[in-house]
Coordinates of C-alpha atoms and ligand atoms in Angstrom, one line a residue:
M1425 CA 15.1 14.1 -5.1
P1426 CA 17.3 11.8 -3.0
A1427 CA 20.5 13.6 -1.6
V1428 CA 22.6 10.9 -2.8
S1429 CA 24.5 11.3 -6.1
D1430 CA 27.1 8.8 -7.2
S1431 CA 27.6 6.1 -10.1
A1432 CA 26.3 3.1 -8.7
L1433 CA 24.3 2.3 -11.7
E1434 CA 26.5 3.8 -14.4
G1435 CA 26.3 1.9 -17.6
E1436 CA 23.8 -1.0 -16.4
K1437 CA 22.1 -2.4 -19.1
P1438 CA 18.8 -4.0 -17.4
D1439 CA 16.3 -6.0 -19.6
V1440 CA 13.5 -4.0 -17.8
L1441 CA 13.7 -0.7 -15.7
I1442 CA 10.7 -0.4 -13.5
I1443 CA 10.2 3.1 -12.3
G1444 CA 8.5 3.3 -9.0
G1445 CA 8.5 1.3 -5.7
G1446 CA 5.1 1.4 -4.9
I1447 CA 2.6 -1.7 -5.3
S1448 CA 2.4 -1.5 -8.9
G1449 CA 6.1 -1.5 -9.7
A1450 CA 7.1 -4.2 -6.9
S1451 CA 4.3 -6.6 -7.9
I1452 CA 5.6 -6.3 -11.6
A1453 CA 9.0 -6.9 -10.5
R1454 CA 8.0 -10.2 -8.7
E1455 CA 6.0 -11.2 -11.6
L1456 CA 8.7 -10.5 -14.1
S1457 CA 11.1 -12.5 -11.9
R1458 CA 9.6 -15.8 -13.0
W1459 CA 11.7 -15.2 -16.1
N1460 CA 15.4 -15.2 -16.7
I1461 CA 15.6 -11.4 -17.3
N1462 CA 17.5 -8.7 -15.9
I1463 CA 15.3 -6.5 -13.5
L1464 CA 16.1 -3.3 -12.2
L1465 CA 13.5 -1.2 -10.0
V1466 CA 14.4 2.4 -9.0
E1467 CA 12.6 4.3 -6.5
K1468 CA 13.6 7.7 -5.6
E1469 CA 12.6 7.5 -1.8
P1470 CA 14.6 5.6 0.8
D1471 CA 12.0 3.0 1.0
L1472 CA 9.4 1.0 -0.8
A1473 CA 5.7 2.1 -0.4
M1474 CA 6.5 5.7 0.7
Q1475 CA 3.7 7.3 -1.5
A1476 CA 0.3 6.1 -2.1
S1477 CA 1.1 2.4 -1.5
G1478 CA 2.1 3.2 2.1
R1479 CA -0.7 5.7 2.6
N1480 CA -4.0 4.1 1.8
D1481 CA -6.7 2.0 3.6
G1482 CA -5.5 -1.5 2.8
E1483 CA -8.9 -2.5 1.6
V1484 CA -9.1 -5.2 -1.1
H1485 CA -12.3 -4.0 -2.7
P1486 CA -15.2 -5.7 -3.9
G1487 CA -15.7 -3.5 -6.8
I1488 CA -19.5 -2.6 -5.9
D1489 CA -19.0 1.0 -7.2
L1490 CA -17.6 0.1 -10.5
S1491 CA -19.3 -0.8 -13.8
K1492 CA -18.3 -2.6 -16.9
G1493 CA -16.4 -0.7 -19.3
S1494 CA -13.7 0.5 -17.3
L1495 CA -10.1 -1.1 -16.5
K1496 CA -10.7 -0.5 -13.0
H1497 CA -13.8 -2.8 -13.3
Y1498 CA -11.9 -5.3 -15.6
Y1499 CA -9.3 -5.9 -13.2
I1500 CA -11.0 -5.6 -9.5
R1501 CA -12.7 -9.0 -9.3
K1502 CA -9.4 -10.6 -10.9
G1503 CA -7.4 -9.0 -8.3
N1504 CA -9.7 -9.6 -5.5
A1505 CA -9.9 -13.2 -6.3
M1506 CA -6.0 -13.6 -6.3
Y1507 CA -5.3 -12.0 -2.8
G1508 CA -5.7 -15.3 -0.9
D1509 CA -3.1 -17.1 -2.9
V1510 CA -0.9 -14.0 -3.1
C1511 CA -0.8 -13.3 0.4
K1512 CA -0.1 -16.7 1.4
E1513 CA 2.9 -17.3 -1.2
L1514 CA 4.3 -14.0 0.1
G1515 CA 3.5 -14.7 3.9
V1516 CA 1.6 -11.5 4.4
D1517 CA -1.6 -11.3 6.8
F1518 CA -4.7 -11.1 4.9
R1519 CA -8.4 -11.6 6.0
R1520 CA -12.0 -11.3 4.2
V1521 CA -13.8 -9.2 6.8
G1522 CA -16.7 -8.2 4.2
Q1523 CA -18.0 -4.9 3.8
Y1524 CA -21.2 -3.0 4.5
V1525 CA -22.7 0.1 2.8
C1526 CA -25.5 1.2 5.2
F1527 CA -28.6 3.0 4.4
N1528 CA -30.8 4.8 6.8
E1529 CA -33.5 5.3 4.5
G1530 CA -36.0 2.4 4.1
W1531 CA -37.9 3.8 1.2
A1532 CA -34.8 3.2 -1.0
K1533 CA -34.4 -0.5 -0.4
P1534 CA -36.4 -1.6 -3.6
L1535 CA -34.2 0.6 -5.7
I1536 CA -31.1 -0.4 -4.1
S1537 CA -32.2 -4.0 -4.4
L1538 CA -32.3 -3.6 -8.3
Y1539 CA -29.2 -1.6 -8.4
V1540 CA -27.5 -4.7 -6.4
K1541 CA -29.0 -7.1 -8.8
K1542 CA -27.3 -4.9 -11.7
K1543 CA -24.2 -5.3 -9.9
K1544 CA -24.4 -9.2 -9.5
Y1545 CA -25.8 -10.3 -12.7
I1546 CA -24.4 -7.7 -15.1
D1547 CA -21.1 -6.1 -13.6
K1548 CA -20.4 -9.6 -12.1
I1549 CA -19.7 -8.3 -8.7
E1550 CA -21.3 -11.7 -7.7
D1551 CA -21.1 -11.4 -3.8
S1552 CA -23.3 -8.5 -3.6
E1553 CA -26.4 -9.0 -1.4
V1554 CA -28.9 -7.0 0.4
I1555 CA -29.3 -7.6 4.2
S1556 CA -31.7 -6.1 6.6
G1557 CA -30.8 -3.6 9.5
K1558 CA -31.6 -6.5 11.9
E1559 CA -29.2 -9.0 10.1
L1560 CA -26.3 -6.1 10.0
L1561 CA -26.9 -5.5 13.8
R1562 CA -26.6 -9.3 14.4
R1563 CA -23.1 -9.1 12.5
E1564 CA -21.9 -5.7 13.8
P1565 CA -23.7 -5.1 17.3
N1566 CA -22.0 -1.7 17.8
F1567 CA -23.5 -0.2 14.5
S1568 CA -26.3 2.2 14.9
G1569 CA -29.5 0.7 15.2
G1570 CA -31.2 3.2 12.9
F1571 CA -29.9 1.4 9.8
K1572 CA -32.7 -0.2 7.6
F1573 CA -30.6 -2.3 5.4
A1574 CA -27.2 -2.5 3.9
I1575 CA -25.3 -3.9 0.8
S1576 CA -22.9 -6.6 1.7
N1577 CA -19.9 -8.0 0.1
P1578 CA -18.3 -10.6 1.9
S1579 CA -15.3 -10.7 -0.6
T1580 CA -13.7 -7.4 0.8
G1581 CA -10.5 -8.0 2.6
C1582 CA -7.8 -6.1 4.6
V1583 CA -4.3 -6.3 4.1
C1584 CA -1.1 -4.2 5.1
P1585 CA -0.6 -2.4 2.0
Y1586 CA 3.2 -1.2 2.7
G1587 CA 3.7 -4.9 4.0
L1588 CA 2.4 -6.5 0.7
T1589 CA 4.6 -3.9 -1.3
I1590 CA 7.8 -4.8 0.8
A1591 CA 6.9 -8.7 0.4
Y1592 CA 6.4 -8.3 -3.3
A1593 CA 9.6 -6.5 -3.8
E1594 CA 11.7 -8.9 -1.4
N1595 CA 10.4 -11.9 -3.3
A1596 CA 11.6 -10.3 -6.5
V1597 CA 15.1 -9.6 -5.1
T1598 CA 15.4 -13.2 -3.7
N1599 CA 14.3 -14.3 -7.3
G1600 CA 17.1 -12.2 -9.0
A1601 CA 15.6 -8.6 -9.6
K1602 CA 17.8 -5.7 -8.3
V1603 CA 16.0 -2.7 -6.1
M1604 CA 17.7 0.5 -5.9
L1605 CA 16.4 2.8 -3.3
N1606 CA 17.1 6.7 -3.1
T1607 CA 17.2 6.4 -7.1
A1608 CA 15.4 8.9 -9.0
V1609 CA 14.8 9.0 -12.9
T1610 CA 15.6 12.5 -14.0
G1611 CA 15.7 12.1 -17.9
M1612 CA 15.7 10.1 -20.8
K1613 CA 17.2 9.9 -24.4
V1614 CA 14.6 8.9 -27.1
E1615 CA 15.8 8.3 -30.5
N1616 CA 13.7 7.0 -33.3
G1617 CA 10.5 6.2 -31.2
R1618 CA 12.9 4.4 -28.4
I1619 CA 14.1 5.1 -25.0
T1620 CA 17.8 4.3 -25.4
E1621 CA 19.1 6.0 -22.1
V1622 CA 17.5 6.8 -18.6
T1623 CA 19.4 9.3 -16.3
T1624 CA 19.5 8.9 -12.8
N1625 CA 21.2 10.6 -9.6
R1626 CA 23.1 7.1 -9.6
G1627 CA 24.1 7.1 -13.2
T1628 CA 23.0 6.4 -16.7
V1629 CA 21.4 3.2 -17.7
Y1630 CA 20.5 1.6 -21.0
P1631 CA 17.2 -0.5 -20.3
K1632 CA 15.6 -2.5 -23.3
I1633 CA 12.2 -1.5 -22.0
V1634 CA 10.7 0.7 -19.3
I1635 CA 7.9 0.4 -17.1
N1636 CA 6.2 3.7 -15.8
A1637 CA 4.9 2.9 -12.4
A1638 CA 5.7 6.2 -10.6
G1639 CA 2.5 7.1 -9.4
V1640 CA 1.4 10.6 -9.2
F1641 CA 4.8 11.4 -11.2
S1642 CA 3.8 9.0 -14.1
E1643 CA 3.0 11.9 -16.1
E1644 CA 6.5 13.4 -15.9
I1645 CA 7.8 10.0 -16.7
A1646 CA 5.7 9.8 -19.7
R1647 CA 7.1 13.4 -20.7
M1648 CA 10.6 12.4 -20.5
A1649 CA 9.8 9.4 -22.7
N1650 CA 8.3 11.7 -25.1
D1651 CA 5.0 9.8 -24.7
R1652 CA 2.8 11.9 -22.5
F1653 CA -0.8 11.6 -23.6
F1654 CA -2.4 11.8 -19.9
S1655 CA -2.1 14.1 -17.0
I1656 CA -2.5 13.3 -13.3
H1657 CA -4.7 15.7 -11.0
P1658 CA -3.7 14.5 -7.4
R1659 CA -6.3 14.0 -4.9
R1660 CA -5.7 13.8 -1.2
G1661 CA -7.2 11.4 1.4
T1662 CA -6.7 11.6 5.1
N1663 CA -7.3 8.8 7.6
S1664 CA -7.1 8.6 11.5
I1665 CA -6.0 5.4 13.2
T1666 CA -7.4 4.5 16.4
D1667 CA -6.0 2.4 19.3
K1668 CA -6.5 -1.4 19.1
K1669 CA -9.0 -1.2 21.9
A1670 CA -11.5 0.5 19.4
G1671 CA -10.9 -2.4 17.1
V1672 CA -12.9 -4.5 19.2
Y1673 CA -16.2 -2.5 18.2
M1674 CA -16.2 -3.9 14.7
H1675 CA -14.7 -6.4 12.4
S1676 CA -15.5 -5.4 8.7
V1677 CA -15.5 -2.5 6.5
A1678 CA -18.3 -0.2 6.7
S1679 CA -19.5 3.1 5.6
I1680 CA -22.8 5.1 5.6
K1681 CA -24.8 6.1 2.5
E1682 CA -27.0 9.1 2.6
L1683 CA -28.8 9.3 -0.6
A1684 CA -29.9 13.0 0.2
R1685 CA -26.2 13.9 0.8
S1686 CA -24.4 11.9 -2.2
T1687 CA -21.6 13.6 -4.1
G1688 CA -19.7 12.7 -7.1
H1689 CA -16.6 10.8 -5.7
T1690 CA -17.6 8.3 -3.0
K1691 CA -15.7 9.9 -0.2
G1692 CA -17.1 10.8 3.1
G1693 CA -14.7 7.7 3.9
G1694 CA -15.7 4.8 6.1
I1695 CA -14.3 2.6 8.9
L1696 CA -12.1 -0.2 8.3
H1697 CA -10.9 -3.0 10.8
T1698 CA -7.2 -3.5 9.7
V1699 CA -5.5 -6.5 9.7
H1700 CA -3.4 -5.7 12.5
G1701 CA -6.6 -4.7 14.6
N1702 CA -6.7 -1.0 14.7
L1703 CA -9.7 1.0 12.9
L1704 CA -8.9 3.3 10.1
I1705 CA -11.4 6.2 9.6
G1706 CA -11.6 7.8 6.4
P1707 CA -10.2 8.7 3.7
D1708 CA -11.8 11.8 2.5
A1709 CA -11.2 13.1 -1.3
V1710 CA -9.7 16.6 -1.8
E1711 CA -8.1 17.9 -4.9
T1712 CA -4.7 19.3 -4.6
S1713 CA -2.3 20.9 -6.9
E1714 CA 0.7 19.5 -4.7
K1715 CA 1.8 16.1 -5.6
E1716 CA 3.5 15.4 -2.4
D1717 CA 0.9 17.2 -0.4
F1718 CA 0.9 14.8 2.8
A1719 CA -0.1 17.3 5.3
T1720 CA -3.0 16.6 7.4
Y1721 CA -5.3 19.0 8.1
P1722 CA -7.9 19.0 11.0
E1723 CA -11.1 19.8 9.1
S1724 CA -10.4 16.4 7.1
I1725 CA -10.2 14.5 10.1
E1726 CA -13.3 16.2 11.9
K1727 CA -15.4 15.9 8.6
V1728 CA -14.8 12.2 8.4
F1729 CA -15.1 11.4 11.8
T1730 CA -18.4 13.1 12.5
R1731 CA -19.7 11.2 9.6
Q1732 CA -18.4 7.8 10.7
K1733 CA -19.8 8.3 14.1
K1734 CA -23.3 8.0 12.3
T1735 CA -22.4 4.4 11.5
M1736 CA -20.9 3.5 14.7
P1737 CA -21.7 6.0 17.7
A1738 CA -19.3 4.3 20.1
L1739 CA -16.2 6.0 17.9
S1740 CA -14.4 8.1 20.1
E1741 CA -11.7 11.0 18.8
R1742 CA -10.1 10.0 22.1
D1743 CA -8.9 6.6 20.4
I1744 CA -7.3 8.2 17.8
I1745 CA -3.4 7.6 17.9
T1746 CA -2.2 9.0 14.7
Y1747 CA -3.1 10.1 11.2
F1748 CA -1.8 10.2 7.8
T1749 CA -2.5 11.6 4.3
G1750 CA -2.1 10.1 1.0
V1751 CA -2.3 11.3 -2.4
R1752 CA -4.2 9.5 -5.3
A1753 CA -3.0 9.7 -8.8
P1754 CA -6.4 9.9 -11.0
T1755 CA -6.4 10.8 -14.6
F1756 CA -9.0 13.2 -15.9
E1757 CA -10.9 10.1 -17.3
E1758 CA -10.7 8.5 -13.7
D1759 CA -9.4 5.2 -15.2
F1760 CA -6.1 3.3 -15.0
I1761 CA -3.9 3.5 -18.0
I1762 CA -2.0 0.0 -18.6
E1763 CA -0.6 0.1 -22.1
K1764 CA 2.5 0.2 -24.4
G1765 CA 3.7 3.7 -25.4
R1766 CA 1.7 5.4 -28.0
K1767 CA 4.7 7.3 -29.4
T1768 CA 7.4 5.6 -27.8
E1769 CA 7.7 1.9 -28.5
N1770 CA 9.5 0.5 -25.5
I1771 CA 7.5 1.8 -22.6
I1772 CA 4.7 0.3 -20.8
H1773 CA 2.5 3.0 -18.6
V1774 CA 0.9 1.9 -15.5
A1775 CA -0.4 5.2 -14.7
G1776 CA -3.5 6.8 -13.2
I1777 CA -3.5 4.0 -10.6
Q1778 CA -5.8 5.5 -8.0
S1779 CA -8.2 3.4 -5.9
P1780 CA -8.6 0.7 -6.2
G1781 CA -4.9 0.2 -7.2
L1782 CA -4.0 -1.9 -4.3
T1783 CA -6.7 -4.5 -4.9
T1784 CA -6.1 -4.7 -8.9
A1785 CA -2.2 -4.9 -8.5
P1786 CA -1.9 -8.5 -8.3
A1787 CA -3.8 -8.8 -11.7
V1788 CA -2.3 -5.9 -13.3
A1789 CA 1.2 -7.2 -12.6
K1790 CA 0.1 -10.5 -14.3
D1791 CA -0.9 -8.6 -17.5
V1792 CA 2.2 -6.3 -17.5
E1793 CA 4.3 -9.4 -17.0
K1794 CA 2.9 -10.7 -20.3
M1795 CA 3.4 -7.4 -22.4
A1796 CA 6.9 -7.0 -21.2
V1797 CA 8.0 -10.6 -22.0
E1798 CA 6.3 -10.0 -25.5
M1799 CA 8.0 -6.8 -26.0
L1800 CA 11.3 -8.4 -25.3
G1801 CA 10.5 -10.8 -27.9
G1802 CA 10.1 -13.8 -25.2
A1803 CA 12.4 -15.0 -22.4
Q1804 CA 13.4 -18.3 -20.7
K1805 CA 11.7 -19.0 -17.4
N1806 CA 13.8 -18.5 -14.4
P1807 CA 14.5 -22.1 -13.3
S1808 CA 15.1 -21.1 -9.7
F1809 CA 11.9 -19.0 -9.1
N1810 CA 10.6 -19.3 -5.8
P1811 CA 7.2 -17.8 -5.3
V1812 CA 7.4 -18.4 -1.4
R1813 CA 8.5 -15.7 1.0
K1814 CA 9.4 -16.7 4.5
P1815 CA 7.9 -13.9 6.8
I1816 CA 9.4 -12.5 9.8
P1817 CA 8.1 -14.6 12.8
Q1818 CA 5.5 -12.5 14.8
I1819 CA 6.0 -13.3 18.8
R1820 CA 2.9 -11.6 19.7
N1821 CA 0.7 -13.9 17.7
M1822 CA 2.4 -17.2 19.0
S1823 CA 1.2 -19.4 22.0
D1824 CA 3.4 -19.5 25.1
E1825 CA 5.1 -23.1 24.0
E1826 CA 5.9 -21.4 20.5
R1827 CA 7.5 -18.3 22.2
A1828 CA 9.4 -20.5 24.4
K1829 CA 10.9 -22.5 21.5
M1830 CA 11.9 -19.4 19.7
I1831 CA 13.6 -17.8 22.7
E1832 CA 15.5 -20.9 23.3
K1833 CA 17.0 -20.8 20.0
N1834 CA 17.7 -17.2 20.1
P1835 CA 17.1 -15.3 23.4
D1836 CA 16.5 -11.7 21.3
Y1837 CA 13.0 -13.0 20.8
G1838 CA 12.6 -12.8 24.6
E1839 CA 13.6 -9.2 24.8
I1840 CA 10.3 -7.2 24.1
V1841 CA 11.4 -3.7 22.8
C1842 CA 7.9 -2.3 21.8
R1843 CA 5.4 -2.9 24.6
C1844 CA 2.2 -1.7 22.6
E1845 CA 2.7 -3.8 19.5
E1846 CA 4.9 -6.8 21.6
I1847 CA 7.6 -6.6 19.2
S1848 CA 10.9 -8.3 20.4
K1849 CA 14.7 -7.4 19.5
G1850 CA 15.0 -10.6 17.6
E1851 CA 12.2 -9.3 15.1
I1852 CA 13.9 -6.1 14.7
I1853 CA 17.3 -7.7 13.9
D1854 CA 15.3 -10.2 11.5
A1855 CA 14.1 -6.8 9.7
L1856 CA 17.6 -5.1 9.5
N1857 CA 18.7 -8.7 7.8
S1858 CA 15.9 -9.1 5.4
P1859 CA 16.4 -8.8 1.5
I1860 CA 15.9 -5.2 1.1
C1861 CA 17.6 -3.7 4.2
V1862 CA 16.6 -0.3 5.3
P1863 CA 18.3 0.7 8.5
T1864 CA 16.2 3.6 9.8
V1865 CA 13.6 3.8 12.5
D1866 CA 10.6 3.9 10.1
G1867 CA 12.1 1.3 7.8
V1868 CA 12.1 -0.9 10.8
K1869 CA 8.5 0.2 11.9
K1870 CA 7.2 -0.5 8.6
R1871 CA 8.6 -4.1 8.6
V1872 CA 7.9 -5.3 12.0
R1873 CA 5.7 -2.5 13.7
P1874 CA 7.6 -1.0 16.7
G1875 CA 6.3 2.4 17.3
M1876 CA 3.0 1.6 15.6
G1877 CA 1.3 1.4 19.1
R1878 CA -0.8 3.6 21.4
C1879 CA 2.6 5.6 22.7
Q1880 CA 3.5 6.1 18.9
G1881 CA 7.3 5.1 19.4
G1882 CA 7.7 7.2 22.7
F1883 CA 8.9 4.4 24.7
C1884 CA 10.7 2.2 21.8
S1885 CA 12.1 4.5 19.6
P1886 CA 15.5 5.1 21.7
L1887 CA 15.8 1.3 21.9
V1888 CA 15.2 0.9 18.3
T1889 CA 17.8 3.6 17.5
K1890 CA 20.3 1.7 19.5
I1891 CA 19.7 -1.6 18.0
I1892 CA 20.1 0.0 14.5
A1893 CA 23.1 1.6 15.6
E1894 CA 24.8 -1.5 16.9
F1895 CA 23.6 -3.4 13.5
L1896 CA 25.3 -0.5 11.5
K1897 CA 28.2 -0.5 14.1
S1898 CA 27.9 3.3 13.9
P1899 CA 27.3 5.9 16.7
L1900 CA 23.9 6.6 17.5
S1901 CA 23.8 10.1 15.9
E1902 CA 24.3 8.3 12.5
V1903 CA 20.9 6.6 12.8
R1904 CA 18.1 8.2 11.0
K1905 CA 14.5 8.4 11.3
S1906 CA 13.8 7.8 7.7
R1907 CA 15.9 10.0 5.2
D1908 CA 18.9 12.1 5.0
G1909 CA 18.6 14.9 7.4
S1910 CA 16.0 13.1 9.5
V1911 CA 18.3 13.3 12.5
I1912 CA 17.2 11.7 15.9
T1913 CA 20.2 12.4 18.1
Y1914 CA 22.7 15.0 17.7
G1915 CA 25.5 13.5 19.6
A1916 CA 26.6 13.2 23.4
T1917 CA 25.7 15.2 26.3
K1918 CA 27.1 15.5 29.8
G1919 CA 30.6 14.0 28.8
R1920 CA 29.0 10.7 27.6
N1921 CA 29.9 8.6 24.8
S1922 CA 27.8 9.3 21.6
D1923 CA 26.4 5.7 21.6
E1924 CA 25.3 5.6 25.2
Ligands
LIG1093 C1 -5.8 7.9 1.0 C2 -6.0 6.6 0.1 C3 -6.5 5.5 0.3 C4 -6.7 4.5 -0.7 N1 -7.4 3.1 -0.3 C5 -7.4 2.3 -1.0 C6 -7.8 1.0 -0.7 O1 -8.4 0.8 0.5 N2 -7.7 0.0 -1.5 C7 -7.2 0.1 -2.9 O2 -7.3 -1.1 -3.4 N3 -6.7 1.1 -3.2 C8 -6.6 2.3 -2.5 N4 -6.0 3.4 -2.8 C9 -5.0 3.1 -3.9 C10 -3.8 2.8 -3.7 O3 -3.1 3.2 -2.7 C11 -3.0 3.2 -5.1 O4 -3.7 2.9 -6.3 C12 -1.6 2.2 -5.3 O5 -1.0 2.4 -4.0 C13 -0.9 3.0 -6.4 O6 0.3 2.3 -6.4 P1 1.4 2.7 -7.2 O7 2.6 1.8 -7.3 O8 1.0 2.9 -8.7 O9 1.7 4.3 -7.1 P2 2.7 4.8 -5.6 O10 2.5 3.9 -4.7 O11 2.4 6.4 -5.5 O12 4.2 4.4 -6.4 C14 5.0 5.3 -7.2 C15 6.3 5.4 -6.9 O13 7.0 6.0 -7.9 C16 7.9 6.6 -7.2 N5 8.5 7.6 -8.2 C17 8.0 8.6 -8.7 N6 8.8 9.3 -9.5 C18 9.7 8.7 -9.5 C19 11.2 8.9 -10.4 N7 11.3 10.1 -11.2 N8 12.2 8.0 -10.1 C20 11.9 6.9 -9.4 N9 10.7 6.7 -8.6 C21 9.9 7.6 -8.9 C22 7.4 7.4 -6.0 O14 8.4 7.7 -4.8 C23 6.4 6.4 -5.5 O15 7.0 5.5 -4.4 C24 -6.0 4.4 -1.9 C25 -5.1 5.7 -2.2 C26 -5.1 6.7 -1.4 C27 -4.3 7.8 -1.5

């Protein structure tokens, strides 16, 4: 629960109330902002993408493990195909890097080739093909030489998942939606099968319709709406992130499939070259009873790392710079729930959105947009809708001439604050001036990356803290790492001023 309690939203009457600021809620808000309707998105955390949407691999999956019949399968190819255009419009880096599922057992090649034919022609995962071990090594020379063959899916991509969530939400806001962080839905009044009131820690709101995109808590929201027909059983996944110097070892997404050791859920993890040039090793899949169990256990890292070294022996634990854990939100049926309420009329559930929920989000958002507009009885188009979001310039990716021009216009772009990631003061100030300002060290880190490199903020955090304090015109001691209570400095020492 957020610490704040006020009446900032008291009496608001949005057409659509979206609960949850992950990729599901943010993408739906953006698609709905194409219409002339009043949209309110509430997120209980102090920033967007604080739960699954900020704690995942960022893989835009091909769907090779999905079969016809599920909603996951229905949305995966549509979502995957939309990524190029969506990321271009929203100014988010996206690359189709390709995926390899690698096999050591040569005897299985005829069987796997049949499986791939089924995937390609029946399940319509059309980019699937089998390639030889030799071809795999030609494409990824640092992989183990022992692989006999691999399933290749060139449509696989990688994207920054929190970057995309923030971009979707920012574009929604510039098109008229309202996003309220630190705002938790705590209860609802349901009368004659309709939600009439929604209580939050910032006041009571009176929405026409509610969209439940609350991730692992979507069952609690369904219960509040008197419409709970599913339950979520949370599943943890842990990833290690390596230094960018390990990123040169490979450029795709890869995993090893050991037929003799296969378990139900895929999860011995894999290796993924991120859009920023690091490697991600993981995730595993461990059932947990705790929905916000973001702890990282050494055994998770060790298990996945040991396994992935078989794919690429060059991997070294010494290259790990940090790690994180995310919690998936599966239902017992292991499929998405994207439907109108069964007992309550004016709610749409976007629940059970476990993997590949990042991949499917653009396509799911389009369908939920249609459902919501229909539920409202139609709406006028938003005449000033602009699908394009201008991204913050990335000095590190510019040529010397481009940098010089930027610095001439604004010398802050010439002051490098984060040396690992080459982030300038100008970019940090841009992040603070962005449409959804989150003036914390983590808020800035998520938007422009200071602190994401090898030193993990050891050198730049004090400087970032100072820039935030100057922006807020407040003492250093008031800047927070991420949320209320995450104090960075307590006050002045040795007789100095508190902002020195
Ligand atoms: C380790 C891991 C790896 C993954 N890898 C991939 C991948 O590579 N590719 C892929 O496609 N998918 C992947 N996924 C799945 C993907 O991350 C999720 O499907 C997706 O992020 C779900 O988004 P969401 O918005 O539905 O949920 P979330 O991101 O969890 O958002 C729900 C939000 O609702 C908020 N909320 C909850 N209750 C309330 C309340 N009462 N009031 C207000 N707000 C509330 C939460 O704080 C949260 O921010 C992975 C997941 C994990 C955990």
